[in-house]
Amino acid sequence: METAPVRVGLLGCGNVGGALAQLLLDDADRIRSRTGLRFELRAVAVRSQTRERRVSLPAGLLTTDGHAVASSADIDVLVETIGGIEPARSLILAALKAGKPVVTANKELLANCGAELFEAAATAGVDLLFEASVAGGIPIIRPLRESLAGEHVRRVMGIVNGTTNFILTRMSEGGENYHDALAEAQSLGYAERDPTADVEGFDAAAKAAILANVAFGVRVVAGDVYREGISELTPSDIAMADRMGYVLKLLAIVAQDDGDGDDTPPGVAVRVHPAMVPATHPLASVRDSYNAVFVEGDSVGQLMLLGRGAGGPPTASAVLGDLIDAAHNLRNRSAGRTVALRESAIRPIDDLLSAYYLRLLVADRPGVLHAVSGVFGRHDVSIRSMEQETDEEAGGDEARLVFVTHPARERNVQACLHELRTLDVVDRIGGLIRVIGP
Ligand code: HSE
């Protein structure tokens, strides 16, 4: 018996939207034989109808009227790939209100307005699916929402930005400095001409907020995420990390703790910063522009998913998976799980308990080490190891001291830095980098 088609409205036909359209047009038979679903691309809303596109669409599909597509009675499911907050937010809300499931790849929107959209989907009793919003082609949202729904997830650590992972890989394996590695990332099309969103960690922070929503069911927005980028890292930090058995990675980390009774309620820590990862840790082996997400839970233990975190076809693969899910649910007159977010305390970075790497440039004369180590002691920061190198460029009058601490509170380490800055013998304080435990 011929089944009725699932009619798809698509917003945006760029990298991801175009790759999805191509899949729907080229792979229709394969998708149908595997899923029993026949998708029909009914309308594609774009900003300009005359722009050249990689995918050649059947005549009459293109329109510049996104609102007409989002609320059309001729559409069963809406797919949004335009990105940004508006008009994506209004178009998605209109579709949900009209009872249409929505699939989106839009991290910025979800990381800022997720709660509003999830509520709208729950009220309408339809799906809002967003697998492609974090780490592109890597399935991580559905595993966290469904497979690990009963798991007590403690921590999720992700390399969720391919551009920065590429730059750090070039710096550590190719010995390049930050600016040369960035230029190479730009020439390969990984980094934008203005690379701020990637290199300063904004892109990863949006993804961290979504991971916290899904892993813990708590309300976190992009602005709640503590963020540091990679632009201050030097070749000497990378070389030192290597010598000490670590690899430098930009990590998005979301962690939850149960609090300790009345004084400290349960809370979540959500942060993005460079971290020294032991070379033996699975995340250390994630190279070039690859992404990976590492999950730690009480029962499941540790698991990691690795793959392409960006690019048209990988991201479109995630969108198509969601589209198939939404279409099945539509057929069965059901909707998947909604995301219900509860309020939770967000731990300030000052509360973080971590080991730290710290590089100082100091005068090379008697008593300096004593003065410096005294500052650590006064702030309750215990030194695990220290290395000294004479800085020949400074005529042998200066030494580079590299400390690694035992786990300490961030607020104590910051107080220690503050006092170190007041010492005459300290010329420069270089990188302060958090160290991930084995
Ligand atoms: N610019 C991102 C990256 C992909 O480099 O991974 C989109 O989030």
mmCIF file with all atom_site columns, C-alpha atoms and ligand atoms in Angstrom, residues 107 132-136 160-165 190-192 197-198 203-204 207 289 291 309-311 315, ligand 1:
data_model
loop_
_atom_site.group_PDB
_atom_site.id
_atom_site.type_symbol
_atom_site.label_atom_id
_atom_site.label_alt_id
_atom_site.label_comp_id
_atom_site.label_asym_id
_atom_site.label_entity_id
_atom_site.label_seq_id
_atom_site.pdbx_PDB_ins_code
_atom_site.Cartn_x
_atom_site.Cartn_y
_atom_site.Cartn_z
_atom_site.occupancy
_atom_site.B_iso_or_equiv
_atom_site.pdbx_formal_charge
_atom_site.auth_seq_id
_atom_site.auth_comp_id
_atom_site.auth_asym_id
_atom_site.auth_atom_id
_atom_site.pdbx_PDB_model_num
ATOM   1  C CA . LYS A 1 107 ? 23.072 25.826 18.964 1.00 0.00 ? 107 LYS A CA 1
ATOM   2  C CA . ALA A 1 132 ? 22.906 18.417 15.204 1.00 0.00 ? 132 ALA A CA 1
ATOM   3  C CA . SER A 1 133 ? 23.257 21.375 17.574 1.00 0.00 ? 133 SER A CA 1
ATOM   4  C CA . VAL A 1 134 ? 26.201 19.847 19.490 1.00 0.00 ? 134 VAL A CA 1
ATOM   5  C CA . ALA A 1 135 ? 29.187 18.186 17.828 1.00 0.00 ? 135 ALA A CA 1
ATOM   6  C CA . GLY A 1 136 ? 27.593 17.962 14.353 1.00 0.00 ? 136 GLY A CA 1
ATOM   7  C CA . VAL A 1 160 ? 33.231 20.304 20.706 1.00 0.00 ? 160 VAL A CA 1
ATOM   8  C CA . ASN A 1 161 ? 34.998 22.828 18.506 1.00 0.00 ? 161 ASN A CA 1
ATOM   9  C CA . GLY A 1 162 ? 36.889 21.473 15.529 1.00 0.00 ? 162 GLY A CA 1
ATOM   10 C CA . THR A 1 163 ? 38.635 24.718 14.626 1.00 0.00 ? 163 THR A CA 1
ATOM   11 C CA . THR A 1 164 ? 40.389 25.054 17.969 1.00 0.00 ? 164 THR A CA 1
ATOM   12 C CA . ASN A 1 165 ? 41.222 21.358 18.064 1.00 0.00 ? 165 ASN A CA 1
ATOM   13 C CA . TYR A 1 190 ? 37.781 25.650 9.317  1.00 0.00 ? 190 TYR A CA 1
ATOM   14 C CA . ALA A 1 191 ? 38.119 29.078 10.906 1.00 0.00 ? 191 ALA A CA 1
ATOM   15 C CA . GLU A 1 192 ? 36.101 32.139 9.910  1.00 0.00 ? 192 GLU A CA 1
ATOM   16 C CA . ALA A 1 197 ? 33.468 32.658 18.202 1.00 0.00 ? 197 ALA A CA 1
ATOM   17 C CA . ASP A 1 198 ? 35.707 29.612 17.864 1.00 0.00 ? 198 ASP A CA 1
ATOM   18 C CA . ASP A 1 203 ? 30.864 28.317 20.167 1.00 0.00 ? 203 ASP A CA 1
ATOM   19 C CA . ALA A 1 204 ? 31.927 25.698 22.726 1.00 0.00 ? 204 ALA A CA 1
ATOM   20 C CA . LYS A 1 207 ? 27.322 23.671 23.206 1.00 0.00 ? 207 LYS A CA 1
ATOM   21 C CA . SER A 1 289 ? 39.295 18.999 13.496 1.00 0.00 ? 289 SER A CA 1
ATOM   22 C CA . ASN A 1 291 ? 35.256 16.336 18.015 1.00 0.00 ? 291 ASN A CA 1
ATOM   23 C CA . GLY A 1 309 ? 31.678 17.880 14.695 1.00 0.00 ? 309 GLY A CA 1
ATOM   24 C CA . ALA A 1 310 ? 30.966 20.158 11.765 1.00 0.00 ? 310 ALA A CA 1
ATOM   25 C CA . GLY A 1 311 ? 30.564 20.227 8.006  1.00 0.00 ? 311 GLY A CA 1
ATOM   26 C CA . THR A 1 315 ? 25.628 17.604 10.376 1.00 0.00 ? 315 THR A CA 1
HETATM 27 N N1 . HSE B 2 .   ? 32.912 26.358 14.083 1.00 0.00 ? 1   HSE B N1 1
HETATM 28 C C1 . HSE B 2 .   ? 32.575 25.127 14.707 1.00 0.00 ? 1   HSE B C1 1
HETATM 29 C C2 . HSE B 2 .   ? 33.821 24.249 14.806 1.00 0.00 ? 1   HSE B C2 1
HETATM 30 C C3 . HSE B 2 .   ? 31.514 24.345 14.030 1.00 0.00 ? 1   HSE B C3 1
HETATM 31 O O1 . HSE B 2 .   ? 34.912 24.662 14.419 1.00 0.00 ? 1   HSE B O1 1
HETATM 32 O O2 . HSE B 2 .   ? 33.703 23.149 15.314 1.00 0.00 ? 1   HSE B O2 1
HETATM 33 C C4 . HSE B 2 .   ? 30.156 24.921 14.255 1.00 0.00 ? 1   HSE B C4 1
HETATM 34 O O3 . HSE B 2 .   ? 29.769 24.848 15.582 1.00 0.00 ? 1   HSE B O3 1
#
